[in-house]
XYZ file of C-alpha atoms in Angstrom:
572
model
C -10.935 15.671 71.344
C -10.474 17.537 68.413
C -11.637 20.929 68.734
C -12.103 23.417 65.444
C -13.656 26.406 64.796
C -14.774 27.158 60.793
C -16.289 30.114 59.505
C -17.635 31.304 56.361
C -17.105 29.229 52.608
C -14.953 26.548 54.739
C -18.084 26.451 57.283
C -20.466 26.189 54.907
C -18.440 23.245 53.320
C -18.584 21.178 55.936
C -22.210 21.796 56.631
C -23.094 21.053 53.275
C -20.735 17.470 53.223
C -23.064 14.342 53.462
C -20.184 12.587 55.559
C -20.642 15.607 58.235
C -24.708 16.111 58.194
C -24.117 11.811 58.975
C -22.447 12.855 61.828
C -24.174 15.677 62.745
C -27.696 14.107 63.050
C -26.409 10.859 64.864
C -25.031 13.851 67.442
C -28.079 15.403 67.510
C -29.619 12.015 68.564
C -27.633 11.366 71.015
C -28.100 15.188 72.559
C -31.461 15.026 75.162
C -32.277 18.840 74.966
C -32.160 19.595 71.439
C -34.951 21.094 69.256
C -35.698 21.521 65.999
C -33.632 24.558 65.121
C -30.692 22.661 65.891
C -31.479 20.086 63.304
C -29.144 20.084 59.975
C -32.480 20.928 57.991
C -32.518 24.031 59.554
C -29.641 25.300 59.903
C -28.376 24.735 56.353
C -30.747 26.622 54.737
C -30.814 29.155 56.879
C -26.678 29.507 56.240
C -27.620 28.684 52.562
C -30.222 31.735 52.433
C -28.461 34.190 54.624
C -24.856 34.177 53.850
C -24.902 37.962 52.268
C -26.016 39.169 56.328
C -24.053 36.284 58.334
C -20.832 34.836 58.213
C -21.291 31.395 59.025
C -19.639 30.119 62.410
C -19.288 26.568 63.234
C -17.374 24.875 66.457
C -17.366 21.274 66.532
C -15.106 18.409 68.519
C -14.382 15.415 67.191
C -13.388 11.893 68.767
C -10.466 9.899 67.597
C -12.731 7.888 65.543
C -13.835 10.887 64.047
C -17.498 10.909 65.078
C -18.587 14.472 66.187
C -18.878 14.818 70.298
C -20.044 18.565 69.815
C -21.602 21.155 67.682
C -22.189 24.791 68.128
C -23.658 26.830 65.256
C -23.144 30.020 65.502
C -23.257 33.175 63.001
C -21.478 36.707 62.685
C -23.520 39.437 62.174
C -21.820 41.586 59.419
C -24.063 44.527 60.550
C -24.035 44.096 64.350
C -21.120 42.863 64.825
C -21.558 40.122 67.240
C -22.459 36.633 67.190
C -25.718 35.122 67.700
C -27.170 31.289 66.915
C -27.682 29.994 63.494
C -31.124 30.656 62.978
C -31.210 34.109 64.515
C -34.435 35.489 64.370
C -36.126 32.721 62.471
C -34.495 30.378 65.415
C -36.964 29.956 68.622
C -34.041 28.025 70.435
C -30.095 28.010 69.870
C -27.601 26.057 71.801
C -24.755 23.809 71.255
C -25.146 19.734 70.796
C -23.224 17.432 73.093
C -23.233 14.158 74.630
C -25.347 13.769 77.951
C -22.884 12.177 80.041
C -19.732 14.697 78.366
C -19.411 16.960 81.445
C -20.019 19.797 79.292
C -16.176 19.880 78.069
C -17.173 20.860 74.841
C -18.931 23.912 75.547
C -16.193 25.158 78.112
C -13.686 24.786 75.036
C -15.948 25.921 72.406
C -16.272 29.370 74.602
C -12.560 29.544 74.784
C -11.833 29.095 70.757
C -14.631 31.505 70.399
C -13.338 34.544 72.693
C -9.540 33.967 71.136
C -10.923 34.101 67.217
C -13.625 36.790 68.062
C -11.916 38.898 70.863
C -14.451 41.906 72.134
C -17.501 40.337 70.412
C -20.412 39.792 71.931
C -22.256 36.294 71.762
C -26.106 35.882 72.262
C -28.136 33.104 72.562
C -32.155 33.549 73.002
C -33.330 31.259 73.759
C -31.479 28.264 75.138
C -33.577 24.979 74.445
C -35.200 24.080 77.961
C -33.350 21.669 80.090
C -29.924 22.652 78.463
C -27.167 22.496 81.403
C -25.979 26.117 82.710
C -23.722 24.719 85.541
C -20.818 25.257 83.612
C -21.368 28.852 83.895
C -23.012 29.250 87.340
C -19.921 27.567 88.484
C -17.450 29.461 86.921
C -16.505 33.132 89.139
C -14.690 34.587 85.979
C -17.961 33.410 83.656
C -19.985 35.573 86.282
C -18.165 38.679 85.332
C -18.845 38.837 81.658
C -21.724 36.259 81.253
C -25.576 37.357 81.364
C -28.550 34.712 82.148
C -31.623 36.333 81.771
C -34.670 34.336 82.733
C -38.007 34.085 80.550
C -41.470 32.097 81.674
C -42.006 29.741 78.341
C -46.043 28.941 78.690
C -46.808 25.519 77.204
C -49.990 23.204 76.801
C -49.620 19.638 77.813
C -51.729 17.518 75.091
C -54.359 15.752 76.374
C -57.488 14.342 74.552
C -59.397 15.389 78.423
C -57.726 18.469 78.468
C -58.507 19.294 74.492
C -62.105 17.990 74.251
C -62.259 20.397 77.783
C -60.775 23.545 75.926
C -63.454 22.913 72.972
C -66.855 22.655 75.293
C -65.987 25.994 76.406
C -69.011 28.685 76.016
C -66.716 31.279 73.977
C -65.714 28.717 71.877
C -68.995 27.205 71.275
C -70.465 30.615 70.715
C -67.500 32.091 68.343
C -67.610 28.443 66.040
C -71.311 28.844 65.806
C -71.040 32.403 64.205
C -68.166 31.459 61.893
C -70.041 28.463 61.011
C -72.983 30.837 59.666
C -70.563 32.659 57.466
C -69.832 29.386 55.346
C -68.651 25.570 55.390
C -65.745 25.505 57.954
C -62.848 22.885 57.944
C -59.664 22.549 59.870
C -56.726 20.983 57.488
C -53.614 19.864 57.976
C -51.389 20.786 54.816
C -48.829 17.831 54.556
C -48.166 17.652 51.000
C -45.520 20.340 49.614
C -47.430 20.862 46.523
C -50.581 22.368 48.579
C -48.362 24.243 50.757
C -46.600 26.285 47.770
C -50.392 26.907 46.653
C -51.624 28.577 50.050
C -48.286 30.038 51.672
C -48.667 33.406 49.421
C -52.065 34.161 51.586
C -50.311 32.996 54.751
C -47.635 35.451 53.909
C -49.730 38.573 53.477
C -51.748 37.559 56.167
C -48.913 37.556 58.505
C -47.877 40.976 57.204
C -50.698 42.522 57.403
C -51.031 42.217 61.118
C -47.326 42.299 61.689
C -47.664 45.533 59.805
C -50.582 46.830 61.350
C -49.081 46.295 65.180
C -45.513 46.666 64.996
C -44.879 48.829 61.667
C -43.184 45.834 59.892
C -43.587 43.527 57.334
C -41.238 40.519 58.148
C -41.989 38.300 54.522
C -42.213 41.547 52.332
C -38.742 42.983 53.925
C -36.959 39.396 53.900
C -37.497 37.844 50.639
C -35.128 35.013 51.777
C -37.533 34.099 55.022
C -40.251 32.753 52.871
C -38.098 30.726 50.911
C -36.700 29.490 54.319
C -40.280 28.318 55.189
C -40.916 26.845 51.838
C -37.662 24.894 51.992
C -38.406 23.784 55.875
C -41.805 22.050 54.675
C -40.242 20.863 51.931
C -37.603 19.009 54.787
C -40.582 18.142 56.784
C -39.572 20.436 59.961
C -42.959 22.399 59.314
C -46.366 21.909 60.469
C -48.637 24.036 59.549
C -52.585 23.784 59.811
C -55.059 26.097 58.443
C -59.179 27.164 59.182
C -61.442 27.741 55.725
C -64.718 28.869 55.210
C -66.035 28.334 52.252
C -62.226 27.729 51.173
C -60.955 30.650 52.053
C -58.287 30.225 55.037
C -59.679 32.404 58.270
C -56.634 31.713 60.075
C -53.440 29.162 59.697
C -50.455 28.033 61.959
C -47.247 27.278 60.968
C -44.409 26.158 63.151
C -41.427 23.833 63.919
C -41.928 20.045 65.283
C -38.973 18.926 67.735
C -38.640 15.076 67.509
C -42.321 14.290 66.464
C -43.567 15.218 69.924
C -42.839 18.990 70.620
C -45.082 21.790 68.250
C -43.165 25.203 68.571
C -45.685 27.828 68.037
C -44.523 29.632 65.016
C -46.260 32.081 62.619
C -49.981 32.766 63.511
C -52.166 34.314 60.865
C -56.136 35.245 60.927
C -58.096 36.777 57.830
C -59.217 40.873 59.335
C -62.566 39.926 57.844
C -63.535 36.963 59.744
C -61.581 38.611 63.201
C -65.181 38.848 65.352
C -65.197 35.661 65.260
C -61.451 34.722 66.856
C -60.472 32.652 64.065
C -56.893 32.341 65.573
C -58.074 31.127 68.591
C -60.588 28.407 67.474
C -57.780 27.093 65.077
C -55.593 26.708 68.522
C -58.311 24.776 69.817
C -58.728 22.655 66.752
C -54.765 22.390 67.112
C -54.712 20.995 70.462
C -57.546 17.838 69.882
C -56.185 17.256 66.408
C -52.186 16.966 67.427
C -53.647 14.371 70.153
C -53.997 11.795 67.020
C -49.888 12.874 65.902
C -49.164 11.857 69.495
C -47.456 15.321 70.009
C -47.343 15.800 73.941
C -46.900 19.553 73.978
C -47.425 22.829 72.572
C -44.963 24.999 73.514
C -46.355 28.632 73.413
C -42.998 30.124 73.808
C -42.180 32.930 75.588
C -43.167 36.683 75.002
C -46.175 37.069 77.590
C -48.857 37.350 75.130
C -52.333 37.336 76.577
C -54.011 35.047 74.072
C -50.949 32.362 75.235
C -52.401 32.507 79.057
C -55.381 31.653 78.151
C -54.245 28.067 76.254
C -51.271 27.434 78.899
C -51.515 24.156 81.025
C -48.454 25.030 82.811
C -45.316 27.271 82.390
C -41.350 26.432 82.803
C -38.415 28.816 82.646
C -36.243 29.360 79.409
C -32.874 31.427 79.489
C -31.545 34.265 77.288
C -27.435 33.711 77.504
C -25.256 36.586 76.234
C -21.448 36.050 76.734
C -20.074 39.845 76.641
C -16.424 41.063 74.651
C -15.375 42.744 78.305
C -16.779 43.892 81.538
C -17.320 47.562 80.445
C -19.819 46.219 77.758
C -21.613 43.965 79.915
C -21.778 47.074 82.915
C -23.084 49.270 79.716
C -25.552 47.081 77.716
C -27.093 45.639 80.972
C -28.200 48.967 82.369
C -29.343 50.042 78.716
C -31.445 46.612 78.978
C -32.625 46.795 82.377
C -33.735 50.331 81.787
C -35.877 49.177 78.474
C -37.261 46.483 80.930
C -38.209 48.789 83.486
C -40.483 51.180 80.479
C -42.063 48.402 79.085
C -43.630 47.061 82.538
C -44.523 50.899 83.532
C -46.420 50.721 79.761
C -47.953 47.406 80.770
C -48.895 48.782 84.019
C -50.622 51.660 82.442
C -52.481 49.620 80.093
C -50.397 50.082 76.822
C -48.740 47.575 74.578
C -45.520 47.640 72.570
C -47.220 48.349 69.450
C -48.705 51.731 70.804
C -45.102 53.267 71.374
C -44.392 52.120 67.767
C -47.328 54.102 66.769
C -45.996 57.361 68.602
C -42.312 57.070 67.500
C -43.963 56.350 63.438
C -45.530 59.497 64.378
C -42.705 61.417 64.747
C -40.995 60.076 61.319
C -44.651 60.162 59.309
C -43.217 63.666 57.626
C -39.963 62.239 56.374
C -42.482 59.258 54.928
C -44.950 60.983 53.258
C -42.182 62.943 51.951
C -43.177 66.231 50.055
C -45.823 64.853 47.975
C -47.328 63.651 51.044
C -46.971 66.869 53.247
C -49.025 68.734 50.416
C -51.570 66.242 50.121
C -52.319 66.593 53.791
C -51.881 70.379 53.452
C -54.025 69.941 50.457
C -56.834 67.849 52.489
C -57.165 70.472 55.276
C -57.472 73.163 52.732
C -60.926 70.876 51.420
C -63.997 71.777 52.462
C -65.896 69.635 54.446
C -66.764 66.432 52.175
C -70.820 66.138 50.083
C -72.792 62.852 50.121
C -73.687 61.827 46.776
C -76.714 59.173 45.603
C -76.599 57.480 42.791
C -79.192 58.158 40.278
C -78.607 56.714 37.071
C -79.521 53.299 35.379
C -76.735 50.695 35.888
C -73.515 50.990 33.883
C -73.056 49.070 30.818
C -70.811 46.290 31.482
C -67.043 46.946 30.312
C -65.856 45.284 27.190
C -62.267 44.964 28.777
C -63.341 45.259 32.267
C -60.203 46.119 34.996
C -58.881 43.373 37.283
C -60.214 44.291 40.319
C -60.190 42.849 43.917
C -62.504 42.936 46.774
C -61.137 42.450 50.072
C -57.397 41.717 48.997
C -54.756 41.573 51.588
C -52.107 41.510 48.855
C -53.506 45.060 47.524
C -53.792 46.273 50.601
C -50.152 45.643 51.600
C -48.987 47.571 48.378
C -50.109 50.646 49.025
C -47.377 53.632 48.356
C -47.505 57.023 50.639
C -46.014 58.545 48.226
C -48.206 61.980 47.656
C -50.918 60.572 50.030
C -52.071 62.015 53.162
C -51.347 58.822 55.456
C -48.939 56.351 55.850
C -48.836 53.140 55.220
C -49.143 51.893 58.626
C -51.843 54.379 59.070
C -53.434 52.910 56.025
C -53.282 49.491 57.031
C -54.561 49.745 60.748
C -57.584 52.166 59.185
C -58.205 48.843 56.607
C -57.760 46.557 59.635
C -60.456 48.350 61.754
C -63.269 48.602 58.857
C -62.678 44.713 57.296
C -63.248 44.150 61.165
C -66.389 45.863 60.888
C -67.823 44.197 57.643
C -67.145 46.866 55.428
C -65.058 45.702 52.269
C -62.198 47.145 49.695
C -62.295 47.145 45.543
C -58.730 47.944 44.769
C -57.017 47.829 41.712
C -53.551 46.773 41.389
C -50.946 47.692 38.841
C -46.865 47.676 39.127
C -47.166 46.128 42.406
C -48.609 49.211 43.327
C -52.132 50.137 44.636
C -53.772 52.444 41.982
C -57.060 53.003 42.848
C -59.060 51.460 45.790
C -62.625 52.553 46.971
C -64.763 51.193 50.354
C -67.884 50.014 50.777
C -70.653 49.576 53.234
C -73.244 47.615 52.070
C -74.710 46.135 55.666
C -78.373 46.043 56.137
C -80.181 48.513 57.933
C -80.876 47.739 61.516
C -77.052 46.658 61.916
C -76.032 50.406 62.823
C -75.266 51.680 59.595
C -74.955 55.497 59.148
C -73.361 57.433 57.247
C -69.685 58.632 58.167
C -70.418 62.132 60.072
C -73.775 61.515 60.581
C -75.648 60.809 63.883
C -78.150 58.924 63.130
C -78.794 55.843 61.425
C -80.155 55.320 57.550
C -84.054 54.831 57.087
C -83.824 52.520 54.180
C -81.742 50.155 53.302
C -78.545 51.582 51.195
C -74.840 50.682 50.055
C -72.345 53.477 50.946
C -69.085 53.862 48.663
C -66.706 56.137 50.902
C -62.939 57.038 50.871
C -61.621 57.110 47.210
C -58.364 56.857 46.405
C -56.397 57.664 43.524
C -52.566 57.401 43.358
C -51.019 60.206 41.903
C -49.779 58.717 39.287
C -52.849 57.698 37.655
C -53.613 60.357 35.269
C -56.597 58.769 33.038
C -59.449 59.950 34.055
C -61.125 57.193 31.610
C -59.470 54.660 33.648
C -61.202 56.235 36.720
C -64.267 56.397 35.521
C -64.152 52.596 34.686
C -62.891 52.081 37.896
C -66.185 53.076 39.545
C -68.284 51.874 36.733
C -67.300 48.935 37.478
C -67.824 49.367 41.293
C -71.107 50.320 40.830
C -72.224 47.307 38.293
C -71.267 44.619 40.636
C -73.592 46.875 43.530
C -76.398 47.543 41.448
C -76.497 43.370 40.700
C -75.928 42.381 44.374
C -78.463 44.994 45.814
C -80.565 45.475 43.609
C -83.011 47.248 46.167
C -81.246 49.289 48.200
C -79.795 52.874 47.311
C -76.391 53.724 46.621
C -74.483 56.789 48.005
C -70.981 57.817 47.962
C -69.617 60.233 51.171
C -65.911 61.776 51.151
C -63.971 64.325 50.257
C -62.500 64.847 46.735
C -61.046 67.168 44.730
C -62.790 68.809 41.978
C -61.288 66.302 39.388
C -62.705 63.520 41.604
C -65.761 64.890 42.164
C -66.329 65.163 38.267
C -65.653 61.709 37.826
C -68.228 60.599 40.447
C -70.713 62.566 38.969
C -70.154 61.894 35.383
C -70.915 58.071 36.621
C -74.449 59.066 38.040
C -73.683 60.731 41.132
C -75.556 63.539 42.366
C -75.281 66.181 45.219
C -76.488 65.509 48.583
C -76.214 67.890 51.652
C -74.158 66.617 54.154
C -70.876 66.527 55.891
C -67.934 63.864 57.114
C -65.632 64.829 60.257
C -64.007 60.952 60.243
C -61.432 61.536 57.509
C -58.105 58.844 58.527
C -56.418 62.297 58.762
C -59.023 63.217 61.904
C -59.609 59.368 63.358
C -55.562 59.205 63.125
C -55.480 62.238 64.949
C -58.106 61.072 67.584
C -56.092 57.711 68.408
C -53.069 59.677 69.252
C -54.715 61.577 71.394
C -55.946 58.922 73.376
C -52.465 57.284 73.112
C -51.509 60.688 74.765
C -53.894 60.508 77.345
C -52.765 57.441 78.098
C -48.969 58.147 78.374
C -50.059 61.262 80.451
C -51.843 58.915 83.153
C -48.624 56.740 83.262
C -46.239 59.446 83.312
C -48.049 60.748 86.854
C -47.971 57.322 88.162
């Protein structure tokens, strides 16, 4: 057996070679534990797209007839100075390829080769594919001093027609589906054509970023442009399985995951539109997906490790997968394992106290919010603290005239929301996303205007009918009449054109008066003197009243609740 290690351009040269790709696919077909994440159609585009951040590293073994007998695709992280499996966080499973009857000779020799070429560097593979052989580690005393194998439960859903039909017959499914159907025509669709995938993928990325930003203060596609290109390439190559749930053509939920050997579908990116969140569209889509993949002869839905509660609702059984770390030396293992043990302990205690990881991120983000807001943002917070209690305004004018050159105003646009610029604003981007999520889920609507890839202006509207718990913010009693309430007008500090602000408000009013002819229109909120003048110029008149749920106040209440939970956890 001839063993070789290649890095950088030489590794890329091998990976791109048609001859090597053919050998690779033959070995892939002979390896019993492979997943789509070890397929050349996944690894090759990932190497190409991420080579500025990761140095490609491949270890390969060839027989005397030049056939490929073993392959391990890795990447050297230039910032973290560690070796990871090709795909890094984009790959759910990372491991090596070797024929079943090869006796683990390749991986033993490959580990020695790696340690000689990268002395003192950690190697991390998360997670190893199910059923990959590990006895070569367990039987070696030397490896036990520097290797760490950490087990993780993996929920899976066995696909069969009876079980999937049972899922759809559950009371919760029938109730949510019935409510969603009242919103419009509900359709479940598999996106097979690549041109169709290109058309919908921007919206899927925006939904995913919006949700991740709300929960974890991180927007994966916005912060990593290569991620979007990778998914487009994976769908083009036939590895990505994508389904969507639509309501009158609007995407309510979606799932995109890799398909291994046409038999196992891995959970990947799940998204949903917050305006449909009350009907649990993501859960509905998974139920429909289970029924649909029966027809595609897919036998397993891999829900992937992670401990998310919704996965347990769909799991029919569990198995175990492992995370492998080969440390550079014994001291590194002791130091880093102690850190990870402490981290896991804190995470478990948080879970016992009813806190989510997202709550910890929110608390840490709060500590750094002053830095994110910047000087102008701090001034805005001080300004808002000094503003007198917000007043109410009632619209008393006739319908505004239609504008000759109307602005491109969007309604409930997640794409606009994620482009919120916190500079000069009294709240951070993450606070804004969290507030937007809560309001969209309450069936409020957002009218927005974007320019230069920034959210320039937006205004919230509550147009729910009387009797649906609609009330003016800050007032205890609900409206005694059908009413439309505009609130929280936001204008970016770069907007200096008063006429532009006036056109924005009048265009919203024009649409609202058309849609709600019999309803009174109010505005509620704290405004600067300049914006108060614009509101009144558009036809609003003062009404007595005040408001005490401004975003800053609501945010303080959320963190007070977080503090209460944290204190309870510490007392335990």
